[in-house]
Coordinates of C-alpha atoms in Angstrom, one line a residue:
X1 CA -22.7 20.6 35.9
X2 CA -24.0 18.5 33.1
X3 CA -26.9 16.3 34.1
X4 CA -26.9 14.4 30.8
X5 CA -26.9 10.6 31.3
X6 CA -24.3 8.4 29.7
X7 CA -25.7 6.0 27.1
X8 CA -24.3 3.4 24.8
X9 CA -25.0 4.4 21.2
X10 CA -28.7 4.5 20.3
X11 CA -28.1 3.0 16.9
X12 CA -25.6 0.8 15.2
X13 CA -25.4 3.6 12.6
X14 CA -24.1 6.0 15.3
X15 CA -20.7 5.9 13.6
X16 CA -19.0 7.6 10.7
X17 CA -19.8 6.5 7.2
X18 CA -16.2 5.6 6.3
X19 CA -16.4 2.8 8.9
X20 CA -19.1 1.2 6.9
X21 CA -17.5 1.8 3.5
X22 CA -14.2 0.4 4.8
X23 CA -15.9 -2.6 6.5
X24 CA -17.5 -3.4 3.1
X25 CA -14.0 -3.2 1.5
X26 CA -12.5 -5.5 4.2
X27 CA -15.4 -7.9 3.7
X28 CA -14.6 -8.0 0.0
X29 CA -10.8 -8.3 0.2
X30 CA -9.8 -9.5 3.6
X31 CA -12.6 -11.3 5.4
X32 CA -10.1 -13.6 7.3
X33 CA -7.5 -11.0 8.5
X34 CA -7.3 -10.4 12.2
X35 CA -6.7 -6.9 13.6
X36 CA -5.9 -5.1 16.8
X37 CA -6.8 -1.5 17.7
X38 CA -5.3 0.5 20.5
X39 CA -6.3 3.7 22.3
X40 CA -3.9 6.6 23.0
X41 CA -4.6 9.5 25.3
X42 CA -2.3 12.2 24.0
X43 CA -2.8 14.5 27.0
X44 CA -1.5 12.6 30.1
X45 CA -2.3 15.6 32.3
X46 CA -6.0 14.7 32.1
X47 CA -6.5 11.4 33.9
X48 CA -9.8 9.5 34.0
X49 CA -11.6 8.6 37.2
X50 CA -12.2 5.0 38.2
X51 CA -15.9 5.8 38.2
X52 CA -15.8 7.1 34.6
X53 CA -14.0 3.9 33.4
X54 CA -16.4 1.6 35.2
X55 CA -19.3 3.4 33.5
X56 CA -17.4 3.0 30.2
X57 CA -17.2 -0.7 30.8
X58 CA -20.9 -0.9 31.5
X59 CA -21.7 1.0 28.3
X60 CA -19.5 -1.2 26.2
X61 CA -21.2 -4.3 27.6
X62 CA -24.5 -2.9 26.3
X63 CA -23.3 -2.6 22.7
X64 CA -24.7 -6.1 22.1
X65 CA -28.1 -4.6 22.0
X66 CA -27.3 -2.7 18.8
X67 CA -28.9 -4.1 15.6
X68 CA -29.7 -2.6 12.2
X69 CA -33.4 -1.9 12.1
X70 CA -35.7 -2.4 9.1
X71 CA -36.1 1.3 8.7
X72 CA -32.3 1.9 8.7
X73 CA -31.7 -0.9 6.2
X74 CA -34.3 0.5 3.8
X75 CA -32.8 4.0 4.2
X76 CA -29.2 2.7 3.5
X77 CA -30.5 0.9 0.4
X78 CA -32.0 4.1 -1.0
X79 CA -29.3 6.6 0.2
X80 CA -26.1 4.6 -0.2
X81 CA -26.3 2.7 -3.5
X82 CA -22.5 1.8 -3.3
X83 CA -23.3 -0.5 -0.3
X84 CA -24.0 -3.9 -1.9
X85 CA -26.7 -6.3 -1.0
X86 CA -24.1 -8.8 0.3
X87 CA -22.6 -6.1 2.6
X88 CA -26.0 -4.9 3.9
X89 CA -26.9 -8.5 4.6
X90 CA -23.7 -8.8 6.6
X91 CA -24.4 -5.6 8.5
X92 CA -27.9 -6.7 9.3
X93 CA -26.5 -9.8 10.9
X94 CA -23.6 -8.0 12.7
X95 CA -23.5 -7.9 16.5
X96 CA -20.9 -6.2 18.6
X97 CA -18.9 -8.6 20.8
X98 CA -17.8 -6.8 24.0
X99 CA -15.4 -9.7 24.7
X100 CA -13.3 -8.3 21.9
X101 CA -12.6 -5.1 24.0
X102 CA -10.1 -5.1 26.8
X103 CA -10.3 -2.1 29.2
X104 CA -7.7 -1.6 31.8
X105 CA -7.7 1.2 34.4
X106 CA -4.2 2.1 35.6
X107 CA -4.3 4.1 38.9
X108 CA -1.9 7.0 39.2
X109 CA -3.3 9.0 42.1
X110 CA -2.4 8.0 45.7
X111 CA -6.0 7.1 46.5
X112 CA -6.3 5.0 43.4
X113 CA -9.4 6.9 42.2
X114 CA -7.7 8.6 39.1
X115 CA -5.5 7.1 36.4
X116 CA -4.9 6.3 32.8
X117 CA -6.9 3.9 30.7
X118 CA -5.7 1.3 28.2
X119 CA -8.2 0.1 25.6
X120 CA -7.6 -2.6 23.0
X121 CA -10.0 -4.1 20.5
X122 CA -8.9 -7.4 18.9
X123 CA -10.5 -10.0 16.6
X124 CA -11.4 -10.3 12.9
X125 CA -10.8 -7.0 11.1
X126 CA -14.2 -7.2 9.5
X127 CA -15.7 -7.1 13.0
X128 CA -13.3 -4.9 15.0
X129 CA -13.3 -2.2 12.4
X130 CA -16.6 -0.9 13.8
X131 CA -15.3 -0.4 17.4
X132 CA -13.2 2.7 17.0
X133 CA -15.8 5.5 16.6
X134 CA -18.4 4.5 19.2
X135 CA -15.7 3.6 21.7
X136 CA -14.1 7.0 21.5
X137 CA -17.5 8.8 21.6
X138 CA -18.6 6.8 24.6
X139 CA -15.4 7.3 26.4
X140 CA -15.5 11.1 25.8
X141 CA -19.1 11.2 27.1
X142 CA -18.1 9.2 30.2
X143 CA -15.2 11.6 30.9
X144 CA -17.4 14.7 30.6
X145 CA -20.1 13.2 32.7
X146 CA -17.9 12.0 35.6
X147 CA -14.6 13.8 35.5
X148 CA -14.8 17.2 33.9
X149 CA -18.3 18.4 34.7
X150 CA -17.7 22.2 34.7
X151 CA -19.9 22.9 31.6
X152 CA -23.4 22.9 30.4
X153 CA -25.4 22.8 27.1
X154 CA -26.3 26.5 27.1
X155 CA -26.5 27.9 23.5
X156 CA -25.0 24.8 21.8
X157 CA -27.6 24.7 19.1
X158 CA -27.5 28.5 18.6
X159 CA -23.7 28.4 18.5
X160 CA -23.8 25.7 15.8
X161 CA -26.4 27.8 13.9
X162 CA -24.2 30.8 14.0
X163 CA -21.1 28.9 12.9
X164 CA -23.0 27.3 10.0
X165 CA -24.5 30.6 8.9
X166 CA -21.1 32.3 8.9
X167 CA -19.6 29.5 6.8
X168 CA -22.5 29.6 4.4
X169 CA -22.4 33.3 3.9
X170 CA -18.7 33.0 3.2
X171 CA -19.6 30.6 0.4
X172 CA -18.2 27.5 2.1
X173 CA -19.3 23.9 1.4
X174 CA -18.9 22.0 4.6
X175 CA -20.0 18.9 6.6
X176 CA -20.1 17.9 10.2
X177 CA -17.3 15.4 11.1
X178 CA -17.5 15.4 14.9
X179 CA -18.6 12.0 16.1
X180 CA -15.4 10.5 17.6
X181 CA -14.5 13.4 19.9
X182 CA -18.0 14.8 20.6
X183 CA -18.8 15.8 24.2
X184 CA -21.9 13.7 24.1
X185 CA -24.6 12.3 21.9
X186 CA -26.9 15.2 22.8
X187 CA -24.2 17.7 21.8
X188 CA -23.9 16.3 18.3
X189 CA -27.7 16.1 18.0
X190 CA -28.0 19.8 18.9
X191 CA -25.1 20.7 16.5
X192 CA -26.6 18.9 13.5
X193 CA -30.0 20.5 14.1
X194 CA -28.3 24.0 14.4
X195 CA -26.4 23.5 11.1
X196 CA -29.5 22.2 9.3
X197 CA -31.4 25.3 10.5
X198 CA -28.6 27.5 9.2
X199 CA -28.8 25.8 5.8
X200 CA -32.5 26.6 5.6
X201 CA -31.8 30.2 6.6
X202 CA -29.1 30.7 4.0
X203 CA -30.3 28.7 0.9
X204 CA -28.4 30.5 -1.8
X205 CA -24.8 30.7 -0.6
X206 CA -22.4 27.9 0.3
X207 CA -23.7 24.4 1.2
X208 CA -24.1 22.3 4.3
X209 CA -23.5 19.0 2.6
X210 CA -24.3 16.6 5.4
X211 CA -22.8 14.7 8.3
X212 CA -20.3 11.9 8.6
X213 CA -22.6 10.3 11.3
X214 CA -24.8 7.9 9.5
X215 CA -27.4 7.8 12.3
X216 CA -27.9 11.6 12.4
X217 CA -28.0 11.6 8.6
X218 CA -30.9 9.1 8.8
X219 CA -32.6 10.9 11.6
X220 CA -32.5 14.3 9.9
X221 CA -32.7 13.3 6.2
X222 CA -29.2 14.5 5.5
X223 CA -26.5 13.1 3.2
X224 CA -24.0 10.8 5.0
X225 CA -20.5 12.0 4.1
X226 CA -17.3 9.9 4.0
X227 CA -15.1 7.7 1.9
X228 CA -11.8 6.3 3.3
X229 CA -9.6 6.7 6.4
X230 CA -6.0 6.1 7.4
X231 CA -6.5 2.6 8.6
X232 CA -7.2 1.4 5.1
X233 CA -3.8 2.4 3.9
X234 CA -2.2 1.3 7.2
X235 CA -3.7 -2.2 7.0
X236 CA -3.0 -2.7 3.3
X237 CA 0.6 -1.6 3.7
X238 CA 1.1 -4.1 6.6
X239 CA -0.5 -6.9 4.6
X240 CA 0.9 -6.2 1.1
X241 CA 4.1 -4.3 1.9
X242 CA 5.1 -0.7 1.8
X243 CA 6.5 -0.5 -1.8
X244 CA 4.0 1.5 -3.9
X245 CA 1.5 1.0 -1.1
X246 CA -0.7 3.9 -2.0
X247 CA -1.2 2.6 -5.5
X248 CA -2.0 -0.8 -4.1
X249 CA -4.5 0.6 -1.6
X250 CA -6.2 2.8 -4.2
X251 CA -6.5 -0.1 -6.7
X252 CA -8.0 -2.4 -4.1
X253 CA -10.5 0.4 -3.1
X254 CA -11.5 0.8 -6.8
X255 CA -12.1 -2.9 -7.0
X256 CA -15.0 -2.3 -4.6
X257 CA -16.3 1.2 -5.5
X258 CA -15.4 1.6 -9.1
X259 CA -16.6 5.2 -9.9
X260 CA -17.9 6.3 -6.5
X261 CA -16.2 7.3 -3.2
X262 CA -13.0 8.2 -4.9
X263 CA -11.6 10.8 -2.5
X264 CA -8.0 9.8 -1.5
X265 CA -6.5 10.6 1.9
X266 CA -3.0 11.8 1.4
X267 CA -1.1 11.8 4.7
X268 CA -1.0 8.2 6.1
X269 CA 2.8 8.0 5.3
X270 CA 3.2 11.7 4.5
X271 CA 1.9 13.6 1.6
X272 CA 5.4 13.5 0.0
X273 CA 5.2 9.7 -0.2
X274 CA 1.6 9.8 -1.4
X275 CA 2.3 12.1 -4.3
X276 CA 5.2 9.9 -5.4
X277 CA 2.8 7.0 -5.9
X278 CA -0.2 9.0 -7.1
X279 CA 1.7 10.9 -9.8
X280 CA 3.1 7.7 -11.2
X281 CA -0.3 6.8 -12.8
X282 CA -1.9 9.6 -14.7
X283 CA -5.1 7.6 -15.5
X284 CA -5.6 7.0 -11.7
X285 CA -5.1 10.7 -11.0
X286 CA -7.7 11.5 -13.7
X287 CA -10.2 9.0 -12.4
X288 CA -10.0 9.8 -8.6
X289 CA -12.4 12.6 -7.9
X290 CA -10.1 14.4 -5.4
X291 CA -7.9 14.5 -2.3
X292 CA -8.3 15.0 1.4
X293 CA -5.9 17.0 3.6
X294 CA -5.8 15.9 7.3
X295 CA -2.4 17.0 8.8
X296 CA 0.4 19.4 8.2
X297 CA 0.0 23.0 6.8
X298 CA -3.4 23.2 5.1
X299 CA -2.4 26.5 3.4
X300 CA 0.4 24.7 1.5
X301 CA -1.8 22.0 0.3
X302 CA -4.1 23.6 -2.3
X303 CA -1.2 25.3 -4.2
X304 CA 0.7 22.0 -4.1
X305 CA -2.3 20.0 -5.4
X306 CA -3.0 22.5 -8.1
X307 CA 0.6 22.3 -9.3
X308 CA 0.6 18.5 -9.2
X309 CA -2.6 18.3 -11.3
X310 CA -1.3 20.8 -13.8
X311 CA 2.0 18.9 -14.2
X312 CA 0.0 15.9 -15.2
X313 CA -2.1 17.8 -17.7
X314 CA -5.3 17.6 -15.5
X315 CA -7.6 20.5 -14.9
X316 CA -7.5 21.1 -11.1
X317 CA -10.8 23.0 -11.3
X318 CA -12.5 19.6 -11.9
X319 CA -11.0 18.0 -8.8
X320 CA -12.3 18.1 -5.2
X321 CA -10.2 19.2 -2.3
X322 CA -11.4 18.3 1.2
X323 CA -9.9 19.8 4.3
X324 CA -10.5 18.0 7.6
X325 CA -7.7 18.8 10.1
X326 CA -8.6 20.7 13.2
X327 CA -10.7 23.2 11.4
X328 CA -12.4 26.3 12.8
X329 CA -14.8 28.6 11.1
X330 CA -12.1 31.2 10.6
X331 CA -9.6 28.7 9.2
X332 CA -12.2 27.3 6.8
X333 CA -13.0 30.7 5.5
X334 CA -9.4 31.6 5.0
X335 CA -8.8 28.3 3.1
X336 CA -11.9 29.1 1.0
X337 CA -10.5 32.5 0.1
X338 CA -7.2 30.9 -0.9
X339 CA -9.0 28.4 -3.1
X340 CA -11.0 31.1 -4.8
X341 CA -7.7 33.0 -5.5
X342 CA -6.2 29.8 -7.0
X343 CA -9.3 29.2 -9.1
X344 CA -10.1 25.9 -7.4
X345 CA -13.9 25.4 -7.7
X346 CA -14.5 22.2 -5.7
X347 CA -13.4 22.7 -2.1
X348 CA -15.1 21.4 1.0
X349 CA -14.5 21.3 4.7
X350 CA -15.1 18.5 7.2
X351 CA -15.4 20.2 10.6
X352 CA -15.4 18.0 13.7
X353 CA -14.3 18.9 17.3
X354 CA -14.8 22.6 16.7
X355 CA -18.5 21.8 16.3
X356 CA -19.2 18.9 18.6
X357 CA -16.9 19.7 21.5
X358 CA -16.7 23.5 21.7
X359 CA -17.5 24.5 25.2
X360 CA -16.6 26.9 28.0
X361 CA -16.4 26.3 31.7
X362 CA -19.5 27.1 33.6
X363 CA -17.5 28.4 36.6
X364 CA -15.9 31.1 34.5
X365 CA -19.2 32.4 33.2
X366 CA -18.2 31.3 29.7
X367 CA -14.9 33.1 29.6
X368 CA -12.6 30.1 29.7
X369 CA -12.4 27.1 27.3
X370 CA -13.4 23.7 28.4
X371 CA -11.0 21.5 26.3
X372 CA -11.9 18.4 24.4
X373 CA -10.0 15.2 25.0
X374 CA -7.0 14.7 22.7
X375 CA -7.3 11.0 22.0
X376 CA -7.2 8.5 19.2
X377 CA -7.8 4.8 18.5
X378 CA -5.7 3.5 15.7
X379 CA -5.2 0.2 13.9
X380 CA -2.2 -1.3 15.7
X381 CA -1.7 -4.6 13.8
X382 CA -3.1 -6.9 11.2
X383 CA -2.3 -10.6 11.4
X384 CA 0.4 -9.8 13.9
X385 CA 2.1 -7.3 11.6
X386 CA 2.5 -3.8 13.1
X387 CA 0.6 -0.9 11.5
X388 CA 2.0 2.7 11.5
X389 CA 1.0 6.2 10.5
X390 CA 3.5 8.8 9.5
X391 CA 1.4 11.9 9.0
X392 CA 2.5 15.4 8.0
X393 CA 2.3 16.4 11.7
X394 CA 5.0 14.9 13.9
X395 CA 2.8 14.7 17.0
X396 CA 0.3 12.5 15.2
X397 CA 2.7 9.7 14.3
X398 CA 1.8 6.3 15.7
X399 CA 3.0 2.7 15.7
X400 CA 6.1 0.5 15.8
X401 CA 9.2 2.7 15.5
X402 CA 11.2 0.1 13.5
X403 CA 8.4 0.0 10.9
X404 CA 8.3 3.8 10.9
X405 CA 12.0 4.0 10.1
X406 CA 11.6 1.3 7.4
X407 CA 8.9 3.3 5.6
X408 CA 11.0 6.5 5.9
X409 CA 13.8 4.7 4.1
X410 CA 11.6 3.4 1.3
X411 CA 10.2 6.9 0.5
X412 CA 13.4 8.8 1.3
X413 CA 11.5 10.9 3.9
X414 CA 13.3 13.7 5.6
X415 CA 13.2 12.8 9.4
X416 CA 12.5 16.5 10.1
X417 CA 9.3 16.2 8.1
X418 CA 8.2 12.8 9.4

């Protein structure tokens, strides 16, 4: 059994970089918009205990203690020049408001001790945008401290070192993306240390580019990694409309970031829909540094992206491709091999749950997997308008069904694909 205590985040920066970059963009464009986020547990066969949810409530109530320290502020100024003085001033004054989070335990067992949990965050978008990542990380840690305790930390750092070394020796450039669904804070700490040690051991092949977690990047002098997430496209579409929504979202992002952080996520309303908008403006396709794949068949993505760039007269060798969907070491290496064969020179991998929630059960002596939670928190509405996501993976679609059908009609999407 794990003896690790459950804590609220140790730092306000214990989140993914793209939450800060999107918060800055919301501050710039939509400071008065209100938003709602909702939790979904995709695996209903794994209920939470009442005890775990009470501990979760307590942890959330302690988020008020999180403040940006002088050391963190100085580091952000030096490390993240795209974060403006105005935004850093806002972040310095920011305080979590637990009253924005509604947590409801819904018993399903006869004794009332086990059940489902409903989590909703609501308030100004500029404030609620920071809740998603630490809520998920905290809920996961509560679950694995009070419900599923058949595991331990044996060899976690060594396992991360071995994974990192294998990726590096295969020539892969990769970053750690595992904050949201990590088993615990300590797990991610051990993983980041293991990966950093692997990078020192294999200095001349591949590259460990950093971590999406801003706190651990600060703690271990790594590069924080991240740009933009689905919720930016979801929110903009709900506010501005779905016609040419990718173009509008990318233009608004450029207003804030100009020539930095220009990696576009392709699958908010399917990659088919994204390419229709993206290919309509060659100058934008030339300016944006690259694309990120986060659902669907990753092995179909690189050939398709190469063909797309070539059709626009753009050299695909100069463009970055980031893969971030359910990656393992083996899958990343196979994708790297494919990229090499295609002549694509700027490929990287954001690896999450496979690094920060890869465990076996203690009772099996390490022979059986101890599964991570399959959960999400998504932007549900902005100013009362429903937000949806229609990814390239049917099981990951979320949101109001009538809006989903509306978007499908606009982009002539095949229902079998969406």
